[in-house]
mmCIF file of C-alpha atoms in Angstrom:
data_model
loop_
_atom_site.group_PDB
_atom_site.id
_atom_site.type_symbol
_atom_site.label_atom_id
_atom_site.label_comp_id
_atom_site.label_asym_id
_atom_site.label_seq_id
_atom_site.Cartn_x
_atom_site.Cartn_y
_atom_site.Cartn_z
ATOM 1 C CA MET A 1 86.468 96.493 90.133
ATOM 2 C CA GLY A 2 83.806 97.350 93.357
ATOM 3 C CA ILE A 3 84.183 98.386 97.298
ATOM 4 C CA TYR A 4 84.292 94.506 99.322
ATOM 5 C CA LEU A 5 83.333 93.620 103.160
ATOM 6 C CA VAL A 6 86.133 90.777 103.735
ATOM 7 C CA SER A 7 88.050 88.927 106.294
ATOM 8 C CA VAL A 8 90.929 89.307 107.533
ATOM 9 C CA GLY A 9 93.673 86.166 108.481
ATOM 10 C CA ALA A 10 96.694 86.299 110.134
ATOM 11 C CA GLY A 11 99.123 86.604 107.565
ATOM 12 C CA ASP A 12 97.981 89.692 106.417
ATOM 13 C CA TRP A 13 96.481 91.561 109.705
ATOM 14 C CA PHE A 14 100.516 91.796 110.845
ATOM 15 C CA GLY A 15 102.478 91.983 107.773
ATOM 16 C CA GLY A 16 103.025 95.103 106.318
ATOM 17 C CA ALA A 17 101.470 98.428 104.807
ATOM 18 C CA ASP A 18 98.110 97.752 103.470
ATOM 19 C CA ASP A 19 98.745 97.885 99.656
ATOM 20 C CA GLY A 20 94.748 99.097 99.586
ATOM 21 C CA ASP A 21 93.850 95.720 97.723
ATOM 22 C CA GLY A 22 93.701 94.418 101.518
ATOM 23 C CA GLY A 23 97.793 93.021 101.403
ATOM 24 C CA GLY A 24 98.348 93.462 104.925
ATOM 25 C CA HIS A 25 97.176 95.591 107.870
ATOM 26 C CA GLY A 26 100.435 95.674 109.965
ATOM 27 C CA ALA A 27 100.204 99.781 110.637
ATOM 28 C CA VAL A 28 96.631 99.154 112.035
ATOM 29 C CA ALA A 29 97.349 96.287 113.603
ATOM 30 C CA ALA A 30 99.952 97.890 115.959
ATOM 31 C CA ALA A 31 98.271 101.090 115.986
ATOM 32 C CA LEU A 32 94.741 98.560 117.467
ATOM 33 C CA ASP A 33 97.124 97.324 119.877
ATOM 34 C CA ALA A 34 99.067 100.331 121.208
ATOM 35 C CA GLU A 35 95.614 101.907 121.744
ATOM 36 C CA LEU A 36 94.063 99.343 123.741
ATOM 37 C CA ARG A 37 96.930 98.701 126.106
ATOM 38 C CA ARG A 38 96.549 102.459 126.695
ATOM 39 C CA ARG A 39 92.731 101.738 127.838
ATOM 40 C CA GLY A 40 94.098 98.981 130.055
ATOM 41 C CA LEU A 41 92.613 96.171 128.045
ATOM 42 C CA ALA A 42 94.696 92.983 126.130
ATOM 43 C CA PRO A 43 96.372 93.257 122.341
ATOM 44 C CA TYR A 44 94.052 91.591 120.139
ATOM 45 C CA THR A 45 96.262 89.016 119.954
ATOM 46 C CA SER A 46 94.518 85.561 118.713
ATOM 47 C CA VAL A 47 93.461 86.142 114.991
ATOM 48 C CA PRO A 48 93.196 82.901 112.901
ATOM 49 C CA GLU A 49 94.941 82.154 109.611
ATOM 50 C CA GLN A 50 92.619 82.750 106.803
ATOM 51 C CA ARG A 51 91.516 79.451 105.485
ATOM 52 C CA GLY A 52 91.576 78.693 101.528
ATOM 53 C CA LEU A 53 87.643 78.751 100.410
ATOM 54 C CA VAL A 54 85.397 75.746 100.480
ATOM 55 C CA ARG A 55 81.737 77.252 99.750
ATOM 56 C CA GLY A 56 79.658 77.002 102.376
ATOM 57 C CA SER A 57 82.215 76.175 105.400
ATOM 58 C CA GLY A 58 81.946 79.652 106.431
ATOM 59 C CA GLN A 59 85.168 79.832 107.238
ATOM 60 C CA SER A 60 86.228 82.816 104.775
ATOM 61 C CA PHE A 61 83.871 86.204 103.960
ATOM 62 C CA GLU A 62 83.696 88.159 100.689
ATOM 63 C CA GLU A 63 80.418 90.455 100.092
ATOM 64 C CA LYS A 64 80.561 92.812 97.213
ATOM 65 C CA LEU A 65 78.899 96.053 98.346
ATOM 66 C CA VAL A 66 76.212 96.957 95.415
ATOM 67 C CA PRO A 67 73.347 98.363 95.888
ATOM 68 C CA PRO A 68 73.406 101.581 96.046
ATOM 69 C CA MET A 69 73.396 102.751 100.212
ATOM 70 C CA ASP A 70 70.443 105.383 100.456
ATOM 71 C CA GLY A 71 68.082 103.432 101.801
ATOM 72 C CA PHE A 72 70.224 101.605 104.131
ATOM 73 C CA GLY A 73 70.839 104.930 105.514
ATOM 74 C CA GLU A 74 67.130 106.235 105.447
ATOM 75 C CA LEU A 75 66.450 103.119 107.964
ATOM 76 C CA CYS A 76 69.369 103.813 110.451
ATOM 77 C CA ARG A 77 67.491 107.163 110.946
ATOM 78 C CA GLU A 78 64.995 105.664 110.940
ATOM 79 C CA HIS A 79 65.632 103.289 113.848
ATOM 80 C CA LEU A 80 68.739 104.311 114.984
ATOM 81 C CA SER A 81 69.785 107.643 117.080
ATOM 82 C CA GLU A 82 72.618 109.232 115.253
ATOM 83 C CA ARG A 83 75.416 107.974 117.156
ATOM 84 C CA GLU A 84 74.778 104.227 116.471
ATOM 85 C CA SER A 85 74.170 105.487 113.016
ATOM 86 C CA GLY A 86 77.136 106.776 112.798
ATOM 87 C CA LEU A 87 78.643 103.459 113.808
ATOM 88 C CA LEU A 88 77.127 101.261 111.727
ATOM 89 C CA LEU A 89 77.927 103.551 108.827
ATOM 90 C CA THR A 90 81.661 104.696 109.381
ATOM 91 C CA TRP A 91 83.811 102.159 111.040
ATOM 92 C CA SER A 92 86.286 101.162 107.882
ATOM 93 C CA VAL A 93 87.500 97.039 110.867
ATOM 94 C CA LEU A 94 85.681 95.663 112.326
ATOM 95 C CA VAL A 95 87.280 93.423 115.464
ATOM 96 C CA PRO A 96 85.143 90.377 117.924
ATOM 97 C CA LEU A 97 86.416 92.732 121.306
ATOM 98 C CA SER A 98 83.491 94.787 122.393
ATOM 99 C CA LEU A 99 84.216 98.116 122.073
ATOM 100 C CA ASP A 100 82.086 100.773 124.054
ATOM 101 C CA GLU A 101 83.038 103.242 121.604
ATOM 102 C CA GLU A 102 84.939 103.629 118.087
ATOM 103 C CA ILE A 103 88.517 103.555 117.816
ATOM 104 C CA GLN A 104 90.546 106.146 115.912
ATOM 105 C CA LEU A 105 93.625 105.182 114.172
ATOM 106 C CA PRO A 106 96.264 107.683 112.398
ATOM 107 C CA VAL A 107 96.047 105.282 110.037
ATOM 108 C CA GLU A 108 94.897 105.607 105.779
ATOM 109 C CA ASN A 109 93.238 103.197 104.499
ATOM 110 C CA ALA A 110 92.402 103.205 101.025
ATOM 111 C CA TYR A 111 89.293 104.939 101.687
ATOM 112 C CA ALA A 112 89.877 107.281 104.297
ATOM 113 C CA ASP A 113 93.012 109.155 105.866
ATOM 114 C CA GLU A 114 91.828 107.653 109.720
ATOM 115 C CA THR A 115 90.809 104.237 110.363
ATOM 116 C CA THR A 116 87.977 103.370 112.569
ATOM 117 C CA VAL A 117 87.642 99.961 114.583
ATOM 118 C CA ALA A 118 84.530 99.229 116.052
ATOM 119 C CA GLY A 119 83.652 95.593 117.829
ATOM 120 C CA ALA A 120 81.784 93.325 116.320
ATOM 121 C CA PRO A 121 79.203 92.991 119.314
ATOM 122 C CA GLN A 122 78.196 96.359 118.851
ATOM 123 C CA VAL A 123 77.592 95.994 115.358
ATOM 124 C CA LEU A 124 75.797 93.225 115.691
ATOM 125 C CA ALA A 125 73.280 93.741 118.630
ATOM 126 C CA LEU A 126 72.595 97.525 115.448
ATOM 127 C CA ALA A 127 72.061 95.208 112.889
ATOM 128 C CA GLU A 128 69.895 92.414 114.980
ATOM 129 C CA ARG A 129 67.899 95.564 115.784
ATOM 130 C CA MET A 130 67.440 96.541 112.096
ATOM 131 C CA ALA A 131 67.070 93.444 110.585
ATOM 132 C CA ALA A 132 63.738 92.307 113.869
ATOM 133 C CA ALA A 133 62.593 95.957 112.818
ATOM 134 C CA ILE A 134 62.133 95.389 108.832
ATOM 135 C CA ARG A 135 61.175 91.415 109.746
ATOM 136 C CA LEU A 136 64.533 90.522 107.649
ATOM 137 C CA PRO A 137 63.884 86.428 106.680
ATOM 138 C CA VAL A 138 66.737 85.920 108.532
ATOM 139 C CA ASP A 139 66.645 81.619 108.228
ATOM 140 C CA VAL A 140 66.159 82.014 104.070
ATOM 141 C CA ILE A 141 68.947 84.405 103.254
ATOM 142 C CA PRO A 142 73.085 82.594 103.375
ATOM 143 C CA GLU A 143 74.744 82.167 106.502
ATOM 144 C CA ALA A 144 78.022 81.032 104.813
ATOM 145 C CA CYS A 145 79.137 83.958 103.285
ATOM 146 C CA ASP A 146 82.544 82.781 101.555
ATOM 147 C CA ASN A 147 82.024 83.826 98.463
ATOM 148 C CA LEU A 148 79.770 86.174 97.005
ATOM 149 C CA ASP A 149 76.655 84.564 98.548
ATOM 150 C CA LEU A 150 74.756 87.402 100.123
ATOM 151 C CA THR A 151 75.351 89.652 97.071
ATOM 152 C CA MET A 152 74.041 87.134 94.616
ATOM 153 C CA TRP A 153 71.272 85.761 96.752
ATOM 154 C CA PHE A 154 70.290 89.537 96.646
ATOM 155 C CA LEU A 155 71.038 90.366 92.829
ATOM 156 C CA GLU A 156 70.095 87.229 90.969
ATOM 157 C CA GLY A 157 66.286 86.880 92.010
ATOM 158 C CA ALA A 158 66.602 84.834 95.211
ATOM 159 C CA ALA A 159 65.514 87.137 97.218
ATOM 160 C CA GLU A 160 62.285 88.419 95.315
ATOM 161 C CA LYS A 161 61.315 84.919 94.878
ATOM 162 C CA ALA A 162 61.591 84.452 98.837
ATOM 163 C CA VAL A 163 59.037 87.943 99.011
ATOM 164 C CA THR A 164 56.397 85.987 97.867
ATOM 165 C CA THR A 165 56.587 83.845 101.028
ATOM 166 C CA ARG A 166 57.702 85.565 103.463
ATOM 167 C CA PRO A 167 56.585 89.284 103.078
ATOM 168 C CA GLY A 168 56.724 91.942 105.281
ATOM 169 C CA PRO A 169 59.271 95.351 105.195
ATOM 170 C CA TRP A 170 62.311 94.176 104.046
ATOM 171 C CA ALA A 171 60.781 93.528 101.382
ATOM 172 C CA GLU A 172 59.544 97.131 100.579
ATOM 173 C CA ASP A 173 63.324 97.854 99.589
ATOM 174 C CA LEU A 174 65.737 95.338 98.850
ATOM 175 C CA ASP A 175 68.575 96.811 98.333
ATOM 176 C CA ALA A 176 68.633 98.488 101.968
ATOM 177 C CA ALA A 177 67.533 94.410 103.354
ATOM 178 C CA PHE A 178 71.234 93.974 101.716
ATOM 179 C CA TYR A 179 73.092 96.148 103.535
ATOM 180 C CA VAL A 180 71.122 94.932 106.845
ATOM 181 C CA ALA A 181 72.020 91.737 105.906
ATOM 182 C CA LEU A 182 75.277 92.029 105.011
ATOM 183 C CA TYR A 183 76.254 93.864 108.468
ATOM 184 C CA LEU A 184 74.509 91.307 110.659
ATOM 185 C CA ARG A 185 76.464 88.313 109.051
ATOM 186 C CA ALA A 186 79.959 90.244 108.927
ATOM 187 C CA ALA A 187 79.190 91.174 112.919
ATOM 188 C CA GLN A 188 78.352 87.304 112.951
ATOM 189 C CA HIS A 189 81.242 85.776 110.916
ATOM 190 C CA SER A 190 83.781 88.271 112.985
ATOM 191 C CA LEU A 191 82.184 86.403 116.281
ATOM 192 C CA ARG A 192 82.110 83.147 115.628
ATOM 193 C CA ARG A 193 86.136 82.605 113.519
ATOM 194 C CA GLY A 194 87.554 85.338 116.313
ATOM 195 C CA CYS A 195 88.806 87.881 112.595
ATOM 196 C CA PRO A 196 88.571 91.310 112.172
ATOM 197 C CA MET A 197 86.848 92.130 109.339
ATOM 198 C CA THR A 198 87.105 95.273 106.811
ATOM 199 C CA TYR A 199 86.726 96.802 103.290
ATOM 200 C CA CYS A 200 89.342 96.920 99.888
#
């Protein structure tokens, strides 16, 4: 099966308890809104409905975390502070809100006893720094990630072909480059569509 990073529509976000495969995030949504109100911030209610899959439309997001993450972790430690690495590596839900720090919610998810919520603007800034550091050719990697487009680009040979015309530090570890691209595109998608992102 594996782990996927996916966009979440309003129906699932405001739905019932998460069944472990993305079938509802109502408890997270309610806990997040309560915490936002406690901090004097507006609740996050403007979640768009999930659109039907239209490949290349950029209306939904689904990518599979296939490559090993060891190289990406080393890359984070090389280019980011410990706190910044923690932000990029440990969130379980990404929302299109500017958050000064991650929000820990006492809500269990498929992979942890607590849910860590991060702000897409902060994650995007870190991913952009990483992309610049390895000279990731962002103009040639897929922008629409509707149906494993990015995963397949890296796994089925397109990335290796791009190395010949776009050499650079990114080519030294394509697995690490995949995760830089993944978090970059995920944060961009969250902000563009105004939707949450999560793992399932």
